[in-house]
Amino acid sequence: MRPPTDAVPAKIRLHTPLEPADLAVLSELALRPRAFAAQELVAAAGDPLDLATIVLEGMVCRTKLLPDGRRQILALLLPGDMVDLHASVLGRRDDNLEAVSPCRVALVPQSRVLACAAARPALHEAFMREAMIEAAIAREWVLNLGRRSALEALAHLLCELKVRMDGVELGDGSRYPLPLRQQHLADCLGLSLIHLNRTLSKLKASGCAIIRAGEMRIDDWNGLVSLAHFGADYLHFRSSLAA
Amino acid sequence: MRPPTDAVPAKIRLHTPLEPADLAVLSELALRPRAFAAQELVAAAGDPLDLATIVLEGMVCRTKLLPDGRRQILALLLPGDMVDLHASVLGRRDDNLEAVSPCRVALVPQSRVLACAAARPALHEAFMREAMIEAAIAREWVLNLGRRSALEALAHLLCELKVRMDGVELGDGSRYPLPLRQQHLADCLGLSLIHLNRTLSKLKASGCAIIRAGEMRIDDWNGLVSLAHFGADYLHFRSSLAA
DNA sequence: CGGTTATTTGACCGACTTCAACTGCAGTGG
DNA sequence: CCACTGCAGTTGAAGTCGGTCAAATAACCG
């Protein structure tokens, strides 16, 4: 088993071919990670955007809250995901970063990101690409929330996570770890907890997939894909460029 | 009246202070715009991402479609908006750009964008900021679709457009041009056309605002803001950095 | 084991969708 | 000038999806 921090080079190489020297510089960015417990806040709205966040292990989410407590998850960050790499160009954070599961996260001063990007042009391009892809995923979520039914949207989210998890070698093709509570899924999909629970039952009944014991198990990938109308193009994996 | 292409410098200076030399280089990017009729496709999913898009006049939207024809608008682009400035790092477009109203749009080869960014570091930073802000808006839309009611979401969208229109001097504080059909609004908000129509009636009944003859008129800004729980922080205007 | 949190189930309700028809208006051509 | 057409918007009725309230398990944890 490779050490878990290998998710970072694995993820970035999904998108950008890098030389060993680039990877060496990259690995120095993620030194001295911090550990967070489940539900702990990694960063809060209003904070200055002077730190980039690199997830090494576990799962993190972006959230926004409404005054009356309604919560929406804006993005799920898996090991290898790097966010807010360029965010210093904005003033202050307008969302929260919250640990979904116990996790290890590197919080990197923007100055170090900049130095790193300046030293290695390939990394500069790679960082840009990470940011663009995160934005593309957010747009796909807009479609998910706006125009897909609860079951379609759930299936779509689980397809996305499958592909992303496989990308960082955390899935084995038919299963992957899924540390989300049902409340998290509901907050990703804009559903009530209760309706999400019933939608999960429907998914189970379809025979395509089931979530149990913190793990997603896929029994019929094609069925799941067609339930969701899933196409992986928006994830912009390098391997899919050929198509 | 200033020429309409002034929306570009107006918009970018909302976010980034620029010197005259920067503005001169910028204005050369937007030479030779193309005109599009309402509903015309500016770019389609699957196209190579080798052109950046700068809106000079009129309104453009990003859309995604589901196989059965359901449509979701992912973003509304106003005069001055510049999108896909860095998108050459991705392979192919995964969404469409569609003219909402008759419009003029500059389609700029990525190579010229890069040359421009290389020549003027301030523009490089400004372009980055534009991209980050577009992503921040997309995340706010996720919240809008996921957790706000139809009326709240409608009010929120109209607040956002008010602030953005004022930013490029197309609004006068209590009115702004709104060339969207009701179907467009419905596709922004993930609603059926009919329910959107009824939600518009409800908004009118509230006395806060009314849409008529291609124009949005605001009668009670504070009321509209509190209906929507609107806060402009996610737009990251430079003027709001002070707060 | 007791206490807390996560999940499941039932009954009911409301927001939003669908289907269908009608209005108002602008353009077009007889 | 006035039918005719086509599109945007409006209204009504009925149905469905998803939300809310309430309570019963089931899993987790010290």
Coordinates of C-alpha atoms (C1' of nucleotides) in Angstrom, one line a residue:
Chain A
M1 CA 0.0 0.0 0.0
R2 CA 1.3 3.4 -0.9
P3 CA 1.3 6.1 1.7
P4 CA -1.8 8.2 1.6
T5 CA -0.2 11.5 0.7
D6 CA 0.5 9.9 -2.7
A7 CA -3.0 11.0 -3.5
V8 CA -1.7 14.5 -4.3
P9 CA 0.7 13.5 -7.1
A10 CA -1.8 10.9 -8.3
K11 CA -4.6 13.5 -8.6
I12 CA -2.5 16.2 -10.3
R13 CA -1.1 13.8 -12.8
L14 CA -4.6 12.8 -13.8
H15 CA -4.7 16.3 -15.3
T16 CA -1.2 17.3 -16.1
P17 CA 2.0 15.3 -17.0
L18 CA 4.7 16.3 -14.6
E19 CA 8.4 15.7 -14.4
P20 CA 10.1 14.3 -11.2
A21 CA 11.4 17.8 -10.4
D22 CA 7.9 19.2 -10.5
L23 CA 6.7 16.4 -8.1
A24 CA 9.6 17.1 -5.8
V25 CA 8.7 20.8 -5.5
L26 CA 5.0 19.8 -5.1
S27 CA 5.7 17.4 -2.3
E28 CA 7.4 20.1 -0.3
L29 CA 4.1 22.1 -0.4
A30 CA 2.3 19.5 1.6
L31 CA 4.7 19.2 4.5
R32 CA 3.4 19.5 8.1
P33 CA -0.2 18.8 7.5
R34 CA -2.8 19.5 10.2
A35 CA -5.3 16.9 11.5
F36 CA -9.0 17.7 11.9
A37 CA -11.7 15.7 13.5
A38 CA -15.0 15.0 11.7
Q39 CA -17.3 18.1 11.5
E40 CA -14.4 20.4 12.5
L41 CA -14.2 23.7 10.7
V42 CA -11.0 24.0 8.6
A43 CA -11.8 27.6 7.5
A44 CA -14.8 29.8 7.9
A45 CA -16.6 32.5 5.8
G46 CA -15.0 35.8 6.5
D47 CA -11.5 34.4 7.0
P48 CA -8.8 36.0 4.9
L49 CA -8.0 33.8 1.8
D50 CA -4.3 33.6 2.5
L51 CA -4.0 29.8 2.8
A52 CA -4.5 27.2 0.1
T53 CA -5.9 23.9 1.2
I54 CA -4.6 20.5 0.1
V55 CA -6.4 17.4 1.3
L56 CA -4.1 14.6 2.0
E57 CA -6.4 12.1 3.7
G58 CA -10.1 12.0 4.6
M59 CA -12.9 14.1 3.1
V60 CA -13.6 17.9 3.4
C61 CA -16.5 19.9 2.1
R62 CA -17.2 23.5 1.2
T63 CA -20.5 24.7 2.7
K64 CA -22.7 27.8 2.8
L65 CA -25.4 28.4 5.4
L66 CA -28.5 30.5 5.3
P67 CA -29.5 32.6 8.3
D68 CA -32.1 30.2 9.4
G69 CA -29.7 27.3 9.4
R70 CA -30.4 25.7 6.0
R71 CA -27.1 24.2 4.8
Q72 CA -25.8 23.5 1.3
I73 CA -22.6 21.6 0.5
L74 CA -20.9 23.3 -2.5
A75 CA -18.2 20.8 -3.2
L76 CA -16.7 17.6 -1.8
L77 CA -12.9 17.5 -1.6
L78 CA -11.1 14.2 -1.8
P79 CA -7.5 13.3 -1.0
G80 CA -5.4 15.0 -3.6
D81 CA -7.8 17.9 -4.1
M82 CA -6.1 21.3 -3.9
V83 CA -8.4 24.3 -3.5
D84 CA -8.0 28.1 -3.2
L85 CA -4.7 27.9 -4.9
H86 CA -5.2 31.3 -6.5
A87 CA -7.7 32.6 -4.1
S88 CA -5.5 35.4 -2.7
V89 CA -6.7 37.5 -5.6
L90 CA -10.0 37.6 -3.7
G91 CA -10.4 39.3 -0.4
R92 CA -12.1 37.1 2.1
R93 CA -13.6 33.6 2.1
D94 CA -17.3 33.5 1.4
D95 CA -17.8 29.9 2.3
N96 CA -16.7 27.4 4.9
L97 CA -14.4 24.4 4.7
E98 CA -15.5 21.7 7.0
A99 CA -14.1 18.2 7.7
V100 CA -16.5 15.5 6.7
S101 CA -14.4 12.7 8.2
P102 CA -11.3 12.8 10.3
C103 CA -8.7 14.1 7.9
R104 CA -5.2 15.4 7.3
V105 CA -5.0 18.7 5.5
A106 CA -2.1 20.9 4.4
L107 CA -2.7 24.6 4.8
V108 CA -0.2 26.4 2.5
P109 CA 0.5 30.1 2.6
Q110 CA -0.3 31.6 -0.8
S111 CA 3.3 33.0 -0.9
R112 CA 4.6 29.4 -1.0
V113 CA 2.1 28.5 -3.7
L114 CA 3.2 31.4 -5.8
A115 CA 6.9 30.6 -5.3
C116 CA 6.2 27.1 -6.3
A117 CA 4.3 28.1 -9.4
A118 CA 7.0 30.6 -10.4
A119 CA 9.7 27.9 -10.0
R120 CA 8.0 25.3 -12.0
P121 CA 5.8 26.4 -14.9
A122 CA 4.3 23.0 -15.3
L123 CA 3.0 23.3 -11.7
H124 CA 1.6 26.8 -12.5
E125 CA -0.4 25.3 -15.3
A126 CA -1.4 22.3 -13.2
F127 CA -2.7 24.6 -10.4
M128 CA -4.7 26.6 -12.9
R129 CA -6.2 23.4 -14.3
E130 CA -7.2 22.2 -10.8
A131 CA -9.1 25.5 -10.2
M132 CA -10.8 25.3 -13.6
I133 CA -11.9 21.7 -13.0
E134 CA -13.3 22.5 -9.6
A135 CA -15.3 25.3 -11.3
A136 CA -16.5 22.8 -14.0
I137 CA -17.6 20.4 -11.3
A138 CA -19.5 23.2 -9.5
R139 CA -21.4 23.9 -12.8
E140 CA -22.3 20.3 -13.1
W141 CA -23.7 20.5 -9.6
V142 CA -25.9 23.4 -10.7
L143 CA -27.4 21.1 -13.3
N144 CA -27.7 18.4 -10.7
L145 CA -29.7 20.6 -8.4
G146 CA -31.7 22.4 -11.0
R147 CA -32.8 19.8 -13.4
R148 CA -32.2 16.3 -12.1
S149 CA -34.7 14.4 -10.0
A150 CA -33.6 13.3 -6.5
L151 CA -32.8 9.8 -7.7
E152 CA -30.9 10.9 -10.8
A153 CA -29.0 13.5 -8.8
L154 CA -28.0 11.0 -6.2
A155 CA -26.9 8.5 -8.8
H156 CA -25.0 11.3 -10.6
L157 CA -23.1 12.4 -7.4
L158 CA -22.2 8.8 -6.6
C159 CA -20.9 8.3 -10.2
E160 CA -18.8 11.4 -9.9
L161 CA -17.3 10.3 -6.6
K162 CA -16.6 6.8 -8.1
V163 CA -14.6 8.3 -11.0
R164 CA -12.8 10.7 -8.8
M165 CA -12.0 8.1 -6.1
D166 CA -10.7 5.7 -8.7
G167 CA -8.5 8.6 -10.0
V168 CA -6.7 8.8 -6.7
E169 CA -6.6 5.0 -6.3
L170 CA -9.0 4.9 -3.4
G171 CA -11.6 2.9 -5.3
D172 CA -11.2 -0.6 -6.7
G173 CA -13.7 -0.1 -9.5
S174 CA -16.7 -1.6 -7.7
R175 CA -16.3 0.0 -4.3
Y176 CA -15.0 3.1 -2.7
P177 CA -14.9 4.6 0.8
L178 CA -17.8 7.0 1.5
P179 CA -17.5 8.7 4.9
L180 CA -20.6 10.9 4.3
R181 CA -23.5 10.8 6.7
Q182 CA -26.9 10.9 5.0
Q183 CA -27.2 14.5 6.2
H184 CA -24.1 15.3 4.1
L185 CA -25.7 13.7 1.0
A186 CA -28.9 15.6 1.6
D187 CA -27.0 18.8 1.9
C188 CA -25.1 18.1 -1.4
L189 CA -28.3 17.4 -3.2
G190 CA -30.6 20.1 -1.7
L191 CA -32.9 17.4 -0.2
S192 CA -34.3 16.8 3.2
L193 CA -32.7 14.1 5.2
I194 CA -35.8 12.0 5.1
H195 CA -36.3 12.2 1.4
L196 CA -32.6 11.4 0.8
N197 CA -33.1 8.3 3.0
R198 CA -36.0 7.2 0.8
T199 CA -34.1 8.0 -2.3
L200 CA -31.2 5.8 -1.1
S201 CA -33.7 3.0 -0.5
K202 CA -34.9 3.4 -4.1
L203 CA -31.4 3.2 -5.3
K204 CA -30.8 0.1 -3.3
A205 CA -34.0 -1.3 -4.7
S206 CA -32.8 -0.6 -8.3
G207 CA -30.0 -3.0 -7.6
C208 CA -27.4 -0.7 -9.0
A209 CA -25.6 0.3 -5.8
I210 CA -25.8 0.3 -2.1
I211 CA -24.1 2.3 0.7
R212 CA -23.2 0.4 3.8
A213 CA -20.7 0.8 6.6
G214 CA -19.0 3.9 5.2
E215 CA -18.5 2.3 1.8
M216 CA -20.2 2.6 -1.6
R217 CA -20.6 -0.6 -3.4
I218 CA -21.5 -0.6 -7.1
D219 CA -23.3 -3.7 -8.4
D220 CA -24.3 -2.4 -11.8
W221 CA -22.1 0.5 -13.1
N222 CA -23.9 0.8 -16.4
G223 CA -27.2 0.9 -14.7
L224 CA -26.0 3.6 -12.4
V225 CA -24.6 5.6 -15.2
S226 CA -27.8 5.5 -17.2
L227 CA -29.9 6.3 -14.1
A228 CA -27.8 9.4 -13.7
H229 CA -27.2 10.3 -17.4
F230 CA -23.6 10.5 -16.2
G231 CA -20.8 11.5 -18.6
A232 CA -17.4 12.0 -17.2
D233 CA -16.3 14.7 -19.7
Y234 CA -16.9 17.6 -17.2
L235 CA -14.2 16.1 -14.9
H236 CA -11.6 16.8 -17.7
F237 CA -9.4 13.8 -16.9
R238 CA -6.4 13.7 -19.2
S239 CA -7.3 10.2 -20.3
S240 CA -10.6 11.4 -21.6
L241 CA -8.9 14.0 -23.8
A242 CA -8.2 11.2 -26.4
A243 CA -11.9 10.7 -26.9
Chain B
M1 CA -23.4 58.2 -23.2
R2 CA -20.2 56.2 -23.2
P3 CA -19.7 53.6 -25.9
P4 CA -20.9 50.2 -24.8
T5 CA -17.5 48.6 -25.0
D6 CA -16.6 50.6 -22.0
A7 CA -18.3 47.8 -20.0
V8 CA -15.1 45.8 -20.2
P9 CA -12.8 48.2 -18.4
A10 CA -15.6 49.2 -16.1
K11 CA -16.1 45.6 -15.1
I12 CA -12.5 44.7 -14.7
R13 CA -11.7 47.8 -12.6
L14 CA -14.4 46.8 -10.2
H15 CA -12.1 44.0 -9.2
T16 CA -8.6 45.2 -10.0
P17 CA -7.0 48.7 -10.2
L18 CA -5.3 49.1 -13.6
E19 CA -3.0 51.6 -15.1
P20 CA -3.8 53.3 -18.5
A21 CA -1.2 51.0 -20.2
D22 CA -3.0 47.9 -18.9
L23 CA -6.3 49.3 -20.2
A24 CA -4.7 50.0 -23.6
V25 CA -3.5 46.4 -23.9
L26 CA -6.9 45.2 -22.8
S27 CA -8.9 47.2 -25.3
E28 CA -6.9 45.6 -28.1
L29 CA -8.1 42.2 -27.0
A30 CA -11.7 43.1 -27.8
L31 CA -11.2 44.3 -31.4
R32 CA -13.4 42.9 -34.1
P33 CA -16.3 41.6 -32.1
R34 CA -18.9 39.3 -33.6
A35 CA -22.6 39.9 -33.5
F36 CA -25.1 37.2 -32.5
A37 CA -28.9 37.1 -32.7
A38 CA -31.0 36.1 -29.7
Q39 CA -30.9 32.4 -29.0
E40 CA -27.9 31.9 -31.3
L41 CA -25.2 29.5 -30.2
V42 CA -21.9 31.3 -29.5
A43 CA -20.1 28.0 -28.7
A44 CA -21.2 24.4 -28.1
A45 CA -20.3 21.6 -25.9
G46 CA -17.5 19.6 -27.5
D47 CA -15.9 22.6 -29.1
P48 CA -12.2 23.0 -28.5
L49 CA -11.6 25.6 -25.7
D50 CA -9.2 27.7 -27.8
L51 CA -11.2 31.0 -27.6
A52 CA -11.9 33.2 -24.7
T53 CA -15.2 35.0 -24.7
I54 CA -15.7 38.7 -23.9
V55 CA -19.2 40.1 -23.8
L56 CA -19.3 43.7 -25.1
E57 CA -23.0 44.2 -25.4
G58 CA -26.2 42.2 -24.7
M59 CA -26.5 39.1 -22.6
V60 CA -25.1 35.6 -23.0
C61 CA -25.6 32.5 -20.9
R62 CA -23.9 29.2 -20.3
T63 CA -26.2 26.2 -20.5
K64 CA -26.2 22.5 -20.1
L65 CA -28.8 20.2 -21.5
L66 CA -30.0 16.7 -20.4
P67 CA -30.7 14.1 -23.0
D68 CA -34.4 14.5 -22.7
G69 CA -34.2 18.3 -23.3
R70 CA -34.3 19.6 -19.8
R71 CA -32.1 22.8 -19.8
Q72 CA -30.2 24.5 -17.0
I73 CA -28.6 27.9 -17.2
L74 CA -25.3 27.8 -15.4
A75 CA -24.3 31.5 -15.6
L76 CA -25.5 34.7 -17.0
L77 CA -22.8 36.8 -18.7
L78 CA -23.3 40.6 -18.8
P79 CA -21.4 43.2 -20.8
G80 CA -17.8 43.3 -19.5
D81 CA -17.8 39.7 -18.5
M82 CA -14.8 37.7 -19.7
V83 CA -15.0 33.9 -19.6
D84 CA -12.8 30.9 -20.4
L85 CA -9.8 33.1 -20.2
H86 CA -7.7 30.2 -18.9
A87 CA -9.7 27.4 -20.3
S88 CA -7.2 26.3 -22.8
V89 CA -5.8 24.2 -19.9
L90 CA -8.9 22.0 -20.3
G91 CA -9.5 20.0 -23.4
R92 CA -13.0 20.6 -24.7
R93 CA -15.9 22.7 -23.8
D94 CA -18.5 20.8 -21.6
D95 CA -21.2 23.4 -21.8
N96 CA -22.8 25.8 -24.4
L97 CA -22.6 29.6 -24.7
E98 CA -25.9 30.9 -26.0
A99 CA -26.9 34.5 -26.8
V100 CA -29.8 35.5 -24.6
S101 CA -30.4 38.8 -26.4
P102 CA -28.9 40.2 -29.6
C103 CA -25.3 40.8 -28.5
R104 CA -21.7 41.6 -29.5
V105 CA -19.0 39.3 -28.3
A106 CA -15.3 39.2 -28.8
L107 CA -13.9 35.7 -29.4
V108 CA -10.2 35.9 -28.5
P109 CA -7.7 33.2 -29.3
Q110 CA -6.1 31.9 -26.1
S111 CA -2.7 32.8 -27.5
R112 CA -3.6 36.5 -27.5
V113 CA -4.9 36.2 -23.9
L114 CA -1.6 34.6 -22.8
A115 CA 0.5 37.2 -24.6
C116 CA -1.6 40.0 -23.0
A117 CA -1.2 38.5 -19.6
A118 CA 2.5 38.0 -20.1
A119 CA 2.9 41.6 -21.1
R120 CA 1.0 43.1 -18.3
P121 CA 1.2 41.3 -14.9
A122 CA -1.7 43.4 -13.6
L123 CA -3.9 42.0 -16.3
H124 CA -2.7 38.5 -15.5
E125 CA -3.9 38.9 -12.0
A126 CA -7.1 40.6 -13.2
F127 CA -8.0 37.7 -15.5
M128 CA -7.4 35.2 -12.7
R129 CA -9.7 37.2 -10.5
E130 CA -12.4 37.2 -13.1
A131 CA -12.2 33.4 -13.3
M132 CA -12.3 33.0 -9.5
I133 CA -15.3 35.3 -9.2
E134 CA -17.2 33.5 -11.8
A135 CA -16.6 30.3 -9.8
A136 CA -17.7 32.0 -6.6
I137 CA -21.0 33.0 -8.4
A138 CA -21.5 29.5 -9.6
R139 CA -21.2 28.3 -5.9
E140 CA -23.8 30.8 -4.8
W141 CA -26.1 29.5 -7.5
V142 CA -25.6 26.0 -6.0
L143 CA -27.0 27.4 -2.8
N144 CA -29.8 29.2 -4.6
L145 CA -30.9 26.0 -6.3
G146 CA -30.4 23.7 -3.4
R147 CA -31.7 25.6 -0.4
R148 CA -33.7 28.6 -1.4
S149 CA -37.4 28.6 -2.1
A150 CA -38.5 29.7 -5.6
L151 CA -39.4 33.2 -4.4
E152 CA -36.1 33.6 -2.4
A153 CA -34.1 32.3 -5.3
L154 CA -35.8 34.6 -7.8
A155 CA -35.2 37.6 -5.6
H156 CA -31.6 36.5 -5.0
L157 CA -30.9 36.3 -8.7
L158 CA -32.5 39.6 -9.4
C159 CA -30.4 41.2 -6.6
E160 CA -27.2 39.7 -8.0
L161 CA -28.0 41.1 -11.4
K162 CA -28.8 44.5 -10.0
V163 CA -25.4 44.7 -8.3
R164 CA -23.6 43.4 -11.4
M165 CA -25.5 45.7 -13.7
D166 CA -24.8 48.7 -11.6
G167 CA -21.2 47.7 -11.6
V168 CA -20.9 48.1 -15.3
E169 CA -23.1 51.2 -15.3
L170 CA -26.1 49.6 -17.0
G171 CA -28.4 50.1 -14.0
D172 CA -29.4 53.4 -12.5
G173 CA -29.9 52.0 -9.0
S174 CA -33.6 51.3 -9.3
R175 CA -33.9 49.9 -12.8
Y176 CA -31.8 47.8 -15.1
P177 CA -32.3 46.2 -18.5
L178 CA -33.4 42.5 -18.3
P179 CA -33.6 40.9 -21.7
L180 CA -34.4 37.4 -20.2
R181 CA -37.5 35.6 -21.2
Q182 CA -39.4 33.9 -18.4
Q183 CA -38.1 30.6 -19.8
H184 CA -34.6 31.9 -19.2
L185 CA -35.4 32.8 -15.6
A186 CA -37.0 29.4 -15.1
D187 CA -33.9 27.7 -16.5
C188 CA -31.6 29.7 -14.2
L189 CA -33.7 28.7 -11.1
G190 CA -34.5 25.1 -12.0
L191 CA -38.2 25.8 -12.1
S192 CA -40.9 25.1 -14.6
L193 CA -42.0 28.0 -16.7
I194 CA -45.4 28.1 -15.1
H195 CA -44.2 28.1 -11.6
L196 CA -41.7 30.8 -12.4
N197 CA -44.5 32.9 -13.8
R198 CA -46.5 32.5 -10.6
T199 CA -43.4 33.3 -8.5
L200 CA -43.0 36.5 -10.5
S201 CA -46.6 37.4 -9.7
K202 CA -45.8 36.8 -6.0
L203 CA -42.8 39.0 -6.3
K204 CA -44.9 41.7 -7.9
A205 CA -47.5 41.3 -5.2
S206 CA -44.8 41.8 -2.6
G207 CA -44.3 45.3 -4.0
C208 CA -40.5 44.9 -4.0
A209 CA -39.9 44.7 -7.7
I210 CA -41.5 44.1 -11.1
I211 CA -40.3 43.0 -14.5
R212 CA -41.9 44.7 -17.5
A213 CA -40.9 45.5 -21.0
G214 CA -37.4 44.0 -20.8
E215 CA -36.6 46.0 -17.7
M216 CA -36.4 45.2 -14.0
R217 CA -37.7 47.9 -11.8
I218 CA -36.9 47.9 -8.1
D219 CA -39.4 49.6 -5.8
D220 CA -38.1 48.4 -2.4
W221 CA -34.5 47.3 -2.5
N222 CA -34.3 46.6 1.2
G223 CA -37.4 44.4 0.9
L224 CA -35.9 42.5 -2.0
V225 CA -32.6 42.0 -0.2
S226 CA -34.3 40.6 2.9
L227 CA -36.6 38.4 0.8
A228 CA -33.5 36.9 -0.8
H229 CA -31.2 37.0 2.2
F230 CA -28.8 38.6 -0.3
G231 CA -25.3 39.6 0.7
A232 CA -23.0 40.9 -2.0
D233 CA -19.8 39.5 -0.5
Y234 CA -19.6 36.5 -2.9
L235 CA -19.3 39.0 -5.8
H236 CA -16.0 40.1 -4.4
F237 CA -16.2 43.7 -5.6
R238 CA -13.2 45.7 -4.7
S239 CA -15.3 48.3 -2.9
S240 CA -16.6 45.6 -0.6
L241 CA -13.1 44.7 0.5
A242 CA -13.0 47.6 2.9
A243 CA -15.8 46.0 5.0
Chain C
dC1 C1' -25.2 -0.6 30.0
dG2 C1' -27.0 4.2 29.2
dG3 C1' -26.9 8.1 26.4
dT4 C1' -26.2 10.0 22.1
dT5 C1' -26.4 10.2 17.2
dA6 C1' -27.7 8.1 12.7
dT7 C1' -31.1 5.8 10.1
dT8 C1' -35.7 4.2 9.1
dT9 C1' -40.7 4.3 8.8
dG10 C1' -45.5 6.4 8.7
dA11 C1' -48.9 10.0 7.9
dC12 C1' -49.9 14.2 6.2
dC13 C1' -49.1 18.5 3.8
dG14 C1' -47.3 21.9 0.6
dA15 C1' -44.4 23.4 -3.2
dC16 C1' -43.8 22.7 -7.6
dT17 C1' -45.0 20.2 -12.2
dT18 C1' -47.8 18.9 -15.9
dC19 C1' -51.4 19.3 -19.0
dA20 C1' -54.5 22.3 -21.2
dA21 C1' -56.6 26.3 -22.6
dC22 C1' -56.7 31.2 -23.1
dT23 C1' -55.0 36.2 -23.6
dG24 C1' -52.3 39.8 -25.6
dC25 C1' -49.3 41.5 -28.9
dA26 C1' -46.3 42.0 -33.0
dG27 C1' -45.5 40.7 -37.7
dT28 C1' -47.2 39.4 -42.2
dG29 C1' -49.6 39.1 -46.1
dG30 C1' -54.1 39.2 -48.4
Chain D
dC1 C1' -57.6 47.4 -42.8
dC2 C1' -58.0 43.0 -41.1
dA3 C1' -57.6 37.9 -40.7
dC4 C1' -53.9 34.8 -39.8
dT5 C1' -49.8 33.2 -37.5
dG6 C1' -46.6 32.6 -33.9
dC7 C1' -44.7 33.6 -29.6
dA8 C1' -44.6 35.3 -24.7
dG9 C1' -47.1 35.4 -21.0
dT10 C1' -51.2 34.1 -17.9
dT11 C1' -54.5 31.2 -15.6
dG12 C1' -56.9 26.9 -14.0
dA13 C1' -57.1 22.1 -12.4
dA14 C1' -55.1 17.9 -11.1
dG15 C1' -51.2 15.2 -9.8
dT16 C1' -46.5 14.2 -8.0
dC17 C1' -42.3 14.9 -5.7
dG18 C1' -40.3 16.2 -2.0
dG19 C1' -40.9 18.5 2.9
dT20 C1' -42.5 18.4 7.7
dC21 C1' -43.8 16.4 12.0
dA22 C1' -43.5 12.5 14.9
dA23 C1' -41.9 8.4 16.6
dA24 C1' -39.6 3.9 16.3
dT25 C1' -35.4 1.3 15.6
dA26 C1' -30.4 0.7 14.9
dA27 C1' -25.6 1.8 15.4
dC28 C1' -22.0 4.0 18.0
dC29 C1' -19.4 5.2 22.2
dG30 C1' -17.9 5.9 26.6

